[in-house]
Short mmCIF file of C-alpha atoms and ligand atoms in Angstrom, two decimals:
data_model
loop_
_atom_site.label_atom_id
_atom_site.label_comp_id
_atom_site.label_asym_id
_atom_site.label_seq_id
_atom_site.Cartn_x
_atom_site.Cartn_y
_atom_site.Cartn_z
CA MET A 211 93.95 104.52 107.37
CA SER A 212 91.14 106.55 108.88
CA ASP A 213 90.11 110.03 109.92
CA ASN A 214 90.23 111.46 113.42
CA THR A 215 87.23 109.62 114.82
CA THR A 216 87.94 106.15 113.42
CA LEU A 217 90.11 103.87 115.53
CA SER A 218 91.93 101.31 113.37
CA ILE A 219 93.21 98.26 115.21
CA ALA A 220 95.53 95.59 113.75
CA VAL A 221 95.07 92.17 115.36
CA LEU A 222 98.45 90.42 115.22
CA SER A 223 100.37 87.40 116.47
CA GLY A 224 103.75 85.90 115.82
CA LYS A 225 102.39 82.35 115.69
CA GLY A 226 99.33 81.21 113.71
CA GLY A 227 96.34 79.44 115.23
CA VAL A 228 96.30 81.46 118.46
CA GLY A 229 92.77 82.82 117.93
CA LYS A 230 93.27 86.11 116.04
CA SER A 231 90.43 85.60 113.55
CA ASN A 232 87.95 84.34 116.15
CA LEU A 233 88.77 87.17 118.54
CA ALA A 234 88.71 89.84 115.80
CA LEU A 235 85.30 88.50 114.73
CA ASN A 236 83.78 88.26 118.21
CA ILE A 237 85.23 91.58 119.42
CA SER A 238 83.73 93.24 116.30
CA PHE A 239 80.44 91.54 117.17
CA ALA A 240 80.60 92.79 120.79
CA LEU A 241 81.52 96.35 119.76
CA ASN A 242 78.59 96.43 117.34
CA LEU A 243 76.17 95.06 119.97
CA LYS A 244 77.29 97.96 122.18
CA GLY A 245 76.39 100.39 119.38
CA ALA A 246 79.67 100.95 117.49
CA ARG A 247 79.92 101.10 113.70
CA VAL A 248 82.51 98.45 112.83
CA LEU A 249 84.33 97.45 109.64
CA LEU A 250 86.15 94.12 109.94
CA ILE A 251 88.74 93.44 107.23
CA ASP A 252 90.19 90.02 106.44
CA CYS A 253 93.83 90.96 105.85
CA ASP A 254 95.07 87.37 105.67
CA PHE A 255 95.22 87.54 101.87
CA GLY A 256 95.29 84.18 100.14
CA LEU A 257 94.31 82.34 103.35
CA ALA A 258 91.01 84.04 104.16
CA ASN A 259 89.21 82.72 107.23
CA LEU A 260 86.51 85.13 108.29
CA ASP A 261 84.09 84.03 105.54
CA VAL A 262 84.55 80.42 106.70
CA LEU A 263 83.99 81.37 110.35
CA LEU A 264 80.73 83.02 109.24
CA GLY A 265 79.66 80.19 106.90
CA ILE A 266 79.32 82.52 103.92
CA THR A 267 80.59 82.52 100.33
CA PRO A 268 81.08 86.17 99.38
CA PRO A 269 80.51 86.90 95.68
CA LYS A 270 83.29 89.54 95.67
CA THR A 271 86.42 89.93 97.77
CA ILE A 272 89.20 92.41 98.52
CA GLN A 273 91.03 90.92 95.54
CA ASN A 274 88.37 92.49 93.27
CA ILE A 275 89.03 95.90 94.87
CA LEU A 276 92.77 95.51 94.36
CA ASP A 277 92.60 94.11 90.82
CA SER A 278 89.89 96.32 89.35
CA ASN A 279 88.06 99.50 90.08
CA LEU A 280 85.27 97.79 91.95
CA LYS A 281 83.95 100.08 94.69
CA PRO A 282 84.78 98.80 98.21
CA ALA A 283 81.14 99.40 99.23
CA ASP A 284 80.10 96.77 96.64
CA VAL A 285 82.24 94.12 98.35
CA LEU A 286 80.94 94.68 101.91
CA VAL A 287 79.04 91.83 103.57
CA PRO A 288 76.75 92.80 106.48
CA VAL A 289 77.00 90.55 109.54
CA ASN A 290 73.88 90.67 111.72
CA THR A 291 74.47 90.85 115.45
CA SER A 292 70.91 91.47 116.67
CA ALA A 293 67.58 92.68 115.29
CA GLY A 294 68.32 95.63 113.01
CA ARG A 295 72.00 95.80 113.94
CA SER A 296 75.02 94.68 111.92
CA PHE A 297 78.67 95.33 111.24
CA ASP A 298 80.42 95.12 107.86
CA LEU A 299 82.97 92.57 106.66
CA LEU A 300 85.43 93.07 103.81
CA PRO A 301 86.19 89.44 102.92
CA ALA A 302 89.42 88.18 101.35
CA SER A 303 90.06 85.39 98.85
CA SER A 304 91.47 81.97 99.56
CA GLY A 305 94.10 80.28 97.43
CA VAL A 306 94.99 83.44 95.50
CA ALA A 307 98.64 84.33 95.99
CA GLY A 308 99.93 87.35 94.11
CA SER A 309 103.64 87.86 93.47
CA PHE A 310 105.84 88.75 96.45
CA ASP A 311 105.85 92.35 95.30
CA GLU A 312 102.06 92.48 94.90
CA GLN A 313 101.64 91.05 98.40
CA ARG A 314 104.04 93.59 99.86
CA LYS A 315 102.26 96.50 98.19
CA ALA A 316 98.69 95.28 98.89
CA PRO A 317 98.29 97.02 102.29
CA ALA A 318 99.11 100.50 100.93
CA LEU A 319 96.95 99.96 97.84
CA LEU A 320 94.00 98.72 99.89
CA THR A 321 94.34 101.61 102.33
CA LYS A 322 94.23 104.08 99.48
CA LYS A 323 91.16 102.46 97.96
CA ILE A 324 89.15 102.18 101.19
CA SER A 325 90.13 105.37 103.02
CA ALA A 326 86.83 107.17 102.24
CA LEU A 327 84.81 104.11 103.27
CA ALA A 328 86.79 103.65 106.51
CA ARG A 329 85.79 107.13 107.71
CA ARG A 330 82.20 105.98 108.09
CA TYR A 331 83.10 103.68 110.98
CA ASP A 332 84.01 104.02 114.64
CA TYR A 333 86.35 101.02 114.37
CA VAL A 334 88.26 99.39 111.53
CA ILE A 335 89.51 96.01 112.74
CA LEU A 336 92.25 94.35 110.68
CA ASP A 337 92.54 90.57 111.05
CA VAL A 338 96.17 90.26 109.97
CA GLY A 339 97.94 86.99 109.11
CA ALA A 340 100.57 85.45 111.37
CA GLY A 341 104.31 85.83 111.02
CA ILE A 342 106.66 88.66 110.07
CA SER A 343 106.14 88.96 106.29
CA PRO A 344 106.25 92.44 104.69
CA THR A 345 102.44 92.28 104.25
CA VAL A 346 101.96 91.69 107.98
CA LEU A 347 104.45 94.41 108.93
CA ASN A 348 102.81 96.88 106.53
CA PHE A 349 99.31 96.27 107.91
CA ALA A 350 100.62 96.43 111.48
CA SER A 351 102.26 99.81 110.80
CA MET A 352 99.16 101.31 109.22
CA ALA A 353 96.77 100.92 112.14
CA LEU A 354 96.54 103.42 114.98
CA MET A 355 96.60 100.59 117.52
CA ARG A 356 97.96 97.04 117.66
CA VAL A 357 96.55 94.09 119.59
CA LEU A 358 98.98 91.22 120.00
CA VAL A 359 97.21 87.89 120.60
CA ILE A 360 99.27 85.37 122.56
CA THR A 361 98.58 82.05 124.29
CA PRO A 362 100.48 80.66 127.29
CA GLU A 363 102.46 78.32 124.97
CA PRO A 364 106.21 79.10 124.88
CA THR A 365 106.23 79.10 121.06
CA SER A 366 103.49 81.76 120.99
CA LEU A 367 105.51 83.92 123.38
CA THR A 368 108.80 83.62 121.46
CA ASP A 369 107.09 84.28 118.10
CA SER A 370 105.24 87.32 119.50
CA TYR A 371 108.48 88.66 120.93
CA ALA A 372 110.08 88.21 117.48
CA LEU A 373 107.25 90.18 115.88
CA VAL A 374 107.59 93.03 118.40
CA LYS A 375 111.34 93.06 117.84
CA VAL A 376 111.01 93.26 114.04
CA LEU A 377 108.25 95.89 114.19
CA SER A 378 110.13 98.07 116.65
CA ALA A 379 113.47 97.79 114.86
CA GLY A 380 112.12 98.16 111.30
CA ARG A 381 109.17 100.49 111.83
CA GLY A 382 109.77 102.15 115.20
CA ILE A 383 106.48 100.80 116.60
CA ARG A 384 106.56 100.66 120.39
CA ASP A 385 102.92 100.44 121.53
CA TYR A 386 101.25 97.04 121.93
CA LEU A 387 98.09 95.87 123.67
CA VAL A 388 98.29 92.22 124.70
CA LEU A 389 95.38 89.79 124.68
CA VAL A 390 96.11 86.41 126.29
CA ASN A 391 93.91 83.72 124.71
CA GLN A 392 93.09 80.16 125.76
CA ILE A 393 93.96 80.55 129.42
CA GLU A 394 92.96 77.91 131.95
CA ASN A 395 93.27 80.15 135.03
CA ALA A 396 94.23 83.66 136.14
CA LYS A 397 97.76 82.54 137.02
CA GLN A 398 98.42 81.41 133.42
CA GLU A 399 97.16 84.75 132.14
CA THR A 400 99.48 86.74 134.42
CA GLN A 401 102.47 84.47 133.75
CA ALA A 402 102.11 84.65 129.95
CA PHE A 403 101.78 88.42 129.94
CA LYS A 404 104.67 88.88 132.41
CA ARG A 405 107.00 86.65 130.37
CA LEU A 406 106.39 88.57 127.16
CA SER A 407 106.44 91.90 128.92
CA ALA A 408 109.70 91.13 130.78
CA ALA A 409 111.49 90.17 127.53
CA CYS A 410 110.18 93.28 125.73
CA THR A 411 111.22 95.56 128.61
CA HIS A 412 114.62 93.96 129.12
CA PHE A 413 115.79 93.65 125.51
CA LEU A 414 113.74 96.30 123.65
CA ASN A 415 112.86 98.84 126.33
CA ILE A 416 109.21 98.44 125.31
CA SER A 417 106.35 98.05 127.84
CA PRO A 418 103.33 96.28 126.34
CA VAL A 419 99.95 97.03 127.95
CA PHE A 420 97.66 94.25 129.17
CA LEU A 421 94.30 94.31 127.35
CA GLY A 422 92.65 91.16 128.70
CA GLY A 423 92.49 87.40 129.02
CA ILE A 424 90.12 85.01 127.24
CA PRO A 425 89.50 81.54 128.77
CA ASP A 426 90.01 78.31 126.90
CA ASP A 427 86.40 77.65 125.87
CA ASN A 428 85.18 74.48 124.11
CA ASN A 429 82.26 76.46 122.73
CA MET A 430 84.73 78.57 120.72
CA GLN A 431 85.76 75.39 118.87
CA GLU A 432 82.12 74.31 118.50
CA ALA A 433 81.20 77.75 117.09
CA VAL A 434 84.02 77.33 114.52
CA ARG A 435 82.63 73.90 113.57
CA ARG A 436 79.14 75.38 113.22
CA GLN A 437 80.56 78.32 111.22
CA THR A 438 78.87 80.98 113.29
CA PRO A 439 80.30 83.51 115.78
CA LEU A 440 80.52 82.39 119.41
CA LEU A 441 78.60 85.47 120.55
CA ARG A 442 75.67 84.54 118.31
CA GLU A 443 75.66 80.79 118.97
CA PHE A 444 76.67 80.62 122.65
CA PRO A 445 75.94 84.04 124.23
CA GLU A 446 76.10 82.51 127.73
CA SER A 447 79.48 80.83 127.22
CA LYS A 448 82.26 81.46 129.74
CA SER A 449 84.51 83.49 127.44
CA VAL A 450 81.74 85.88 126.32
CA LYS A 451 81.94 88.24 129.30
CA HIS A 452 85.72 88.48 128.80
CA ILE A 453 85.19 89.42 125.13
CA PHE A 454 82.73 92.13 126.21
CA ALA A 455 85.26 93.37 128.78
CA VAL A 456 87.82 93.79 125.96
CA ALA A 457 85.24 95.66 123.85
CA GLU A 458 84.52 97.91 126.85
CA LYS A 459 88.24 98.68 127.27
CA LEU A 460 88.56 99.50 123.57
CA ASN A 461 85.59 101.86 123.83
CA LYS A 462 87.34 103.63 126.74
CA LEU A 463 90.58 103.88 124.74
CA ARG A 464 88.68 105.31 121.77
CA ALA A 465 86.85 107.79 124.01
CA SER A 466 90.17 109.02 125.43
CA MET A 467 91.60 109.26 121.88
CA LEU A 468 88.61 111.42 120.85
CA ALA A 469 88.97 113.60 123.96
CA ARG A 470 92.65 114.20 123.19
CA ILE A 471 91.83 115.12 119.58
CA ALA A 472 89.05 117.48 120.72
CA ALA A 473 91.45 119.16 123.13
CA LEU A 474 93.86 119.79 120.26
CA ASP A 475 91.26 121.17 117.85
CA PRO A 476 91.00 124.94 118.06
CA LEU A 477 87.59 124.86 116.35
CA THR A 478 85.96 122.64 118.99
CA PRO A 479 83.65 124.82 121.11
CA VAL A 480 84.91 125.10 124.68
CA PRO A 481 82.14 124.34 127.23
CA LYS A 482 81.25 127.44 129.33
N1 ADP B 176 89.43 80.90 123.57
C1 ADP B 176 89.51 79.76 122.87
N2 ADP B 176 89.17 78.59 123.46
C2 ADP B 176 89.27 77.42 122.79
N3 ADP B 176 89.69 77.31 121.52
C3 ADP B 176 90.04 78.43 120.88
C4 ADP B 176 89.96 79.72 121.51
N4 ADP B 176 90.38 80.65 120.61
C5 ADP B 176 90.70 79.98 119.48
N5 ADP B 176 90.49 78.65 119.63
C6 ADP B 176 90.74 77.58 118.66
O1 ADP B 176 91.88 77.92 117.90
C7 ADP B 176 91.61 77.75 116.51
C8 ADP B 176 92.40 78.78 115.70
O2 ADP B 176 91.81 80.05 115.89
P1 ADP B 176 91.92 81.20 114.78
O3 ADP B 176 91.08 82.31 115.26
O4 ADP B 176 91.64 80.65 113.43
O5 ADP B 176 93.47 81.54 114.92
P2 ADP B 176 94.41 82.50 114.02
O6 ADP B 176 93.53 83.47 113.32
O7 ADP B 176 95.31 83.17 115.03
O8 ADP B 176 95.18 81.61 113.10
C9 ADP B 176 90.10 77.90 116.39
O9 ADP B 176 89.62 77.18 115.28
C10 ADP B 176 89.59 77.36 117.68
O10 ADP B 176 89.39 75.96 117.56
MG1 MG B 177 93.34 83.85 111.21
#
Protein backbone atom coordinates (compact mmCIF):
# COMPACT_ATOMS: atom_id res chain seq x y z
CA MET A 1 0.00 0.00 0.00
CA SER A 2 2.84 2.42 0.68
CA ASP A 3 6.59 2.71 0.93
CA ASN A 4 8.64 2.66 4.10
CA THR A 5 7.79 6.15 5.31
CA THR A 6 4.04 6.12 4.66
CA LEU A 7 1.84 4.81 7.44
CA SER A 8 -1.43 3.40 6.07
CA ILE A 9 -4.25 3.10 8.58
CA ALA A 10 -7.58 1.32 7.98
CA VAL A 11 -10.43 2.75 10.07
CA LEU A 12 -12.83 -0.11 10.77
CA SER A 13 -15.87 -1.11 12.80
CA GLY A 14 -18.15 -4.09 12.96
CA LYS A 15 -21.29 -1.96 13.23
CA GLY A 16 -22.14 1.03 11.02
CA GLY A 17 -22.90 4.51 12.32
CA VAL A 18 -20.31 4.45 15.11
CA GLY A 19 -18.37 7.47 13.80
CA LYS A 20 -15.71 6.00 11.48
CA SER A 21 -16.11 8.57 8.70
CA ASN A 22 -16.27 11.56 11.05
CA LEU A 23 -13.25 10.38 13.02
CA ALA A 24 -11.24 9.49 9.89
CA LEU A 25 -12.02 12.98 8.53
CA ASN A 26 -11.23 14.90 11.72
CA ILE A 27 -8.12 12.86 12.55
CA SER A 28 -6.84 13.55 9.00
CA PHE A 29 -7.61 17.23 9.62
CA ALA A 30 -5.71 17.20 12.95
CA LEU A 31 -2.71 15.35 11.48
CA ASN A 32 -2.51 17.89 8.65
CA LEU A 33 -2.78 20.85 11.06
CA LYS A 34 0.22 19.34 12.89
CA GLY A 35 2.15 19.31 9.61
CA ALA A 36 1.62 15.80 8.19
CA ARG A 37 0.95 15.08 4.52
CA VAL A 38 -2.31 13.11 4.54
CA LEU A 39 -4.29 11.21 1.90
CA LEU A 40 -7.80 10.27 3.05
CA ILE A 41 -9.54 7.63 0.94
CA ASP A 42 -13.28 6.94 0.99
CA CYS A 43 -13.26 3.14 0.83
CA ASP A 44 -16.98 2.77 1.47
CA PHE A 45 -17.62 2.14 -2.23
CA GLY A 46 -21.20 2.66 -3.33
CA LEU A 47 -22.11 4.42 -0.04
CA ALA A 48 -19.63 7.29 -0.07
CA ASN A 49 -19.90 9.69 2.86
CA LEU A 50 -16.80 11.86 3.04
CA ASP A 51 -17.91 14.13 0.17
CA VAL A 52 -21.22 14.67 1.99
CA LEU A 53 -19.46 15.41 5.29
CA LEU A 54 -17.42 18.04 3.42
CA GLY A 55 -20.38 19.47 1.46
CA ILE A 56 -18.69 18.90 -1.89
CA THR A 57 -19.68 17.26 -5.19
CA PRO A 58 -16.49 15.82 -6.65
CA PRO A 59 -16.41 15.78 -10.47
CA LYS A 60 -14.48 12.47 -10.49
CA THR A 61 -14.33 9.60 -8.03
CA ILE A 62 -12.39 6.42 -7.28
CA GLN A 63 -14.80 4.66 -9.63
CA ASN A 64 -13.21 6.59 -12.53
CA ILE A 65 -9.75 5.34 -11.46
CA LEU A 66 -11.01 1.76 -11.29
CA ASP A 67 -13.03 1.84 -14.52
CA SER A 68 -10.65 3.77 -16.76
CA ASN A 69 -7.07 4.88 -16.89
CA LEU A 70 -7.75 8.19 -15.21
CA LYS A 71 -4.73 9.24 -13.15
CA PRO A 72 -5.41 9.15 -9.38
CA ALA A 73 -3.87 12.63 -9.06
CA ASP A 74 -6.70 13.95 -11.30
CA VAL A 75 -9.33 12.71 -8.84
CA LEU A 76 -7.81 14.25 -5.68
CA VAL A 77 -9.79 16.94 -3.88
CA PRO A 78 -7.79 19.26 -1.58
CA VAL A 79 -9.38 19.90 1.83
CA ASN A 80 -8.17 23.14 3.43
CA THR A 81 -7.36 22.96 7.12
CA SER A 82 -5.78 26.39 7.64
CA ALA A 83 -4.20 29.15 5.56
CA GLY A 84 -2.00 27.49 2.96
CA ARG A 85 -2.42 24.00 4.41
CA SER A 86 -4.54 21.11 3.11
CA PHE A 87 -4.81 17.36 2.92
CA ASP A 88 -6.06 15.33 -0.05
CA LEU A 89 -9.28 13.33 -0.38
CA LEU A 90 -9.89 10.51 -2.85
CA PRO A 91 -13.71 10.53 -2.97
CA ALA A 92 -15.90 7.53 -3.77
CA SER A 93 -19.22 7.28 -5.62
CA SER A 94 -22.63 6.81 -4.12
CA GLY A 95 -25.23 4.42 -5.48
CA VAL A 96 -22.79 2.60 -7.76
CA ALA A 97 -22.60 -1.08 -6.86
CA GLY A 98 -20.36 -3.25 -9.00
CA SER A 99 -20.78 -7.03 -9.12
CA PHE A 100 -19.79 -9.01 -6.03
CA ASP A 101 -16.57 -10.01 -7.76
CA GLU A 102 -15.74 -6.43 -8.78
CA GLN A 103 -16.31 -5.28 -5.19
CA ARG A 104 -14.09 -8.03 -3.84
CA LYS A 105 -11.27 -7.19 -6.24
CA ALA A 106 -11.55 -3.38 -5.91
CA PRO A 107 -9.11 -3.00 -2.96
CA ALA A 108 -6.23 -4.77 -4.76
CA LEU A 109 -6.92 -2.91 -8.02
CA LEU A 110 -7.08 0.46 -6.27
CA THR A 111 -3.89 -0.27 -4.34
CA LYS A 112 -2.08 -1.07 -7.55
CA LYS A 113 -3.30 2.09 -9.24
CA ILE A 114 -2.49 4.48 -6.37
CA SER A 115 0.73 2.99 -4.98
CA ALA A 116 2.98 5.66 -6.57
CA LEU A 117 0.69 8.44 -5.36
CA ALA A 118 0.49 7.02 -1.82
CA ARG A 119 4.27 7.30 -1.41
CA ARG A 120 4.00 11.09 -1.41
CA TYR A 121 2.19 11.09 1.93
CA ASP A 122 3.07 10.55 5.59
CA TYR A 123 -0.34 8.97 6.20
CA VAL A 124 -2.87 7.18 4.03
CA ILE A 125 -6.12 6.92 5.98
CA LEU A 126 -8.70 4.43 4.70
CA ASP A 127 -12.31 5.08 5.75
CA VAL A 128 -13.58 1.52 5.33
CA GLY A 129 -17.26 0.48 5.33
CA ALA A 130 -18.82 -1.43 8.21
CA GLY A 131 -19.30 -5.17 8.39
CA ILE A 132 -17.28 -8.21 7.36
CA SER A 133 -17.66 -8.22 3.55
CA PRO A 134 -14.67 -9.33 1.42
CA THR A 135 -14.11 -5.67 0.41
CA VAL A 136 -13.83 -4.63 4.07
CA LEU A 137 -11.55 -7.56 4.91
CA ASN A 138 -9.33 -6.85 1.90
CA PHE A 139 -8.90 -3.17 2.78
CA ALA A 140 -8.31 -4.05 6.44
CA SER A 141 -5.55 -6.51 5.46
CA MET A 142 -3.78 -4.05 3.18
CA ALA A 143 -3.07 -1.32 5.70
CA LEU A 144 -0.05 -1.35 8.00
CA MET A 145 -2.26 -0.45 10.97
CA ARG A 146 -5.91 -0.91 11.92
CA VAL A 147 -8.04 1.37 14.08
CA LEU A 148 -11.21 -0.26 15.35
CA VAL A 149 -13.91 2.30 16.24
CA ILE A 150 -16.35 1.14 18.90
CA THR A 151 -19.03 2.78 21.04
CA PRO A 152 -20.15 1.62 24.49
CA GLU A 153 -23.27 -0.01 22.95
CA PRO A 154 -23.33 -3.82 23.33
CA THR A 155 -24.11 -4.28 19.61
CA SER A 156 -21.01 -2.27 18.66
CA LEU A 157 -18.88 -4.45 20.93
CA THR A 158 -20.24 -7.78 19.63
CA ASP A 159 -19.93 -6.67 15.99
CA SER A 160 -16.36 -5.44 16.53
CA TYR A 161 -15.46 -8.71 18.21
CA ALA A 162 -16.93 -10.55 15.19
CA LEU A 163 -14.77 -8.47 12.83
CA VAL A 164 -11.60 -9.18 14.85
CA LYS A 165 -12.48 -12.87 14.90
CA VAL A 166 -12.99 -13.04 11.12
CA LEU A 167 -9.86 -10.97 10.37
CA SER A 168 -7.67 -13.02 12.69
CA ALA A 169 -9.00 -16.39 11.52
CA GLY A 170 -9.09 -15.58 7.79
CA ARG A 171 -6.13 -13.21 7.44
CA GLY A 172 -3.99 -13.80 10.52
CA ILE A 173 -4.31 -10.15 11.59
CA ARG A 174 -3.69 -9.75 15.32
CA ASP A 175 -2.91 -6.05 15.88
CA TYR A 176 -5.73 -3.59 16.60
CA LEU A 177 -5.83 -0.07 17.99
CA VAL A 178 -9.16 0.72 19.65
CA LEU A 179 -10.88 4.09 19.59
CA VAL A 180 -13.95 4.37 21.84
CA ASN A 181 -16.37 6.94 20.42
CA GLN A 182 -19.40 8.70 21.92
CA ILE A 183 -18.46 8.19 25.56
CA GLU A 184 -20.26 10.07 28.31
CA ASN A 185 -17.56 9.60 30.97
CA ALA A 186 -14.18 7.97 31.59
CA LYS A 187 -15.82 4.93 33.21
CA GLN A 188 -17.76 4.15 30.00
CA GLU A 189 -14.56 4.42 27.98
CA THR A 190 -12.68 1.98 30.23
CA GLN A 191 -15.61 -0.45 30.44
CA ALA A 192 -16.14 -0.58 26.66
CA PHE A 193 -12.46 -1.15 25.95
CA LYS A 194 -12.13 -3.76 28.72
CA ARG A 195 -15.16 -5.72 27.50
CA LEU A 196 -13.85 -5.96 23.94
CA SER A 197 -10.31 -6.59 25.10
CA ALA A 198 -11.36 -9.34 27.56
CA ALA A 199 -13.31 -11.22 24.84
CA CYS A 200 -10.42 -10.89 22.35
CA THR A 201 -7.88 -12.10 24.92
CA HIS A 202 -10.01 -14.95 26.23
CA PHE A 203 -11.28 -16.41 22.96
CA LEU A 204 -8.70 -15.28 20.37
CA ASN A 205 -5.54 -14.71 22.41
CA ILE A 206 -5.37 -11.21 20.90
CA SER A 207 -4.63 -8.08 22.98
CA PRO A 208 -5.99 -4.92 21.35
CA VAL A 209 -4.25 -1.64 22.24
CA PHE A 210 -6.18 1.36 23.55
CA LEU A 211 -5.79 4.38 21.24
CA GLY A 212 -8.18 6.87 22.82
CA GLY A 213 -11.68 7.94 23.75
CA ILE A 214 -13.83 10.59 22.07
CA PRO A 215 -16.71 12.18 24.04
CA ASP A 216 -20.29 12.24 22.87
CA ASP A 217 -20.38 15.75 21.41
CA ASN A 218 -23.51 17.48 20.05
CA ASN A 219 -21.28 19.66 17.90
CA MET A 220 -20.20 16.55 15.97
CA GLN A 221 -23.82 16.10 14.88
CA GLU A 222 -24.17 19.81 14.13
CA ALA A 223 -20.97 19.74 12.03
CA VAL A 224 -22.48 16.82 10.05
CA ARG A 225 -25.67 18.86 9.49
CA ARG A 226 -23.59 21.84 8.34
CA GLN A 227 -21.49 19.54 6.12
CA THR A 228 -18.17 20.78 7.40
CA PRO A 229 -15.54 19.10 9.62
CA LEU A 230 -15.92 19.57 13.38
CA LEU A 231 -12.34 20.83 13.66
CA ARG A 232 -13.07 23.62 11.17
CA GLU A 233 -16.53 24.58 12.45
CA PHE A 234 -16.15 24.07 16.22
CA PRO A 235 -12.41 24.15 17.06
CA GLU A 236 -13.20 24.76 20.75
CA SER A 237 -15.61 21.84 21.08
CA LYS A 238 -15.08 19.30 23.86
CA SER A 239 -14.08 16.38 21.62
CA VAL A 240 -11.44 18.36 19.69
CA LYS A 241 -8.62 17.96 22.21
CA HIS A 242 -9.28 14.20 22.29
CA ILE A 243 -9.01 14.06 18.47
CA PHE A 244 -5.69 15.93 18.67
CA ALA A 245 -4.50 13.49 21.35
CA VAL A 246 -5.22 10.59 18.95
CA ALA A 247 -3.31 12.40 16.17
CA GLU A 248 -0.40 12.91 18.58
CA LYS A 249 -0.36 9.19 19.44
CA LEU A 250 -0.39 8.25 15.76
CA ASN A 251 2.55 10.60 15.14
CA LYS A 252 4.46 8.84 17.94
CA LEU A 253 3.62 5.41 16.46
CA ARG A 254 4.78 6.57 13.03
CA ALA A 255 7.99 8.01 14.50
CA SER A 256 8.76 4.68 16.19
CA MET A 257 7.97 2.84 12.93
CA LEU A 258 10.45 5.09 11.08
CA ALA A 259 13.09 4.59 13.79
CA ARG A 260 12.74 0.81 13.52
CA ILE A 261 13.06 0.96 9.72
CA ALA A 262 16.12 3.23 9.98
CA ALA A 263 17.72 0.79 12.42
CA LEU A 264 17.24 -2.02 9.90
CA ASP A 265 18.61 -0.10 6.90
CA PRO A 266 22.32 -0.72 6.43
CA LEU A 267 22.61 2.39 4.24
CA THR A 268 21.36 4.80 6.93
CA PRO A 269 24.36 6.75 8.25
CA VAL A 270 25.09 5.88 11.87
CA PRO A 271 25.46 9.03 14.04
CA LYS A 272 29.04 9.40 15.41
N1 LIG B 1 -18.37 11.80 19.09
C1 LIG B 1 -19.61 11.90 18.62
N2 LIG B 1 -20.55 12.58 19.34
C2 LIG B 1 -21.82 12.68 18.90
N3 LIG B 1 -22.27 12.16 17.75
C3 LIG B 1 -21.40 11.48 16.99
C4 LIG B 1 -20.02 11.33 17.37
N4 LIG B 1 -19.41 10.60 16.40
C5 LIG B 1 -20.35 10.32 15.47
N5 LIG B 1 -21.54 10.85 15.81
C6 LIG B 1 -22.82 10.75 15.09
O1 LIG B 1 -22.88 9.48 14.47
C7 LIG B 1 -23.27 9.62 13.11
C8 LIG B 1 -22.61 8.53 12.27
O2 LIG B 1 -21.24 8.82 12.14
P1 LIG B 1 -20.38 8.31 10.88
O3 LIG B 1 -19.05 8.92 11.02
O4 LIG B 1 -21.12 8.55 9.62
O5 LIG B 1 -20.35 6.75 11.21
P2 LIG B 1 -19.81 5.51 10.32
O6 LIG B 1 -18.84 6.06 9.33
O7 LIG B 1 -19.16 4.60 11.32
O8 LIG B 1 -21.02 4.88 9.69
C9 LIG B 1 -22.83 11.03 12.73
O9 LIG B 1 -23.65 11.53 11.69
C10 LIG B 1 -22.98 11.80 13.99
O10 LIG B 1 -24.30 12.30 14.09
MG1 LIG C 1 -18.87 5.90 7.19
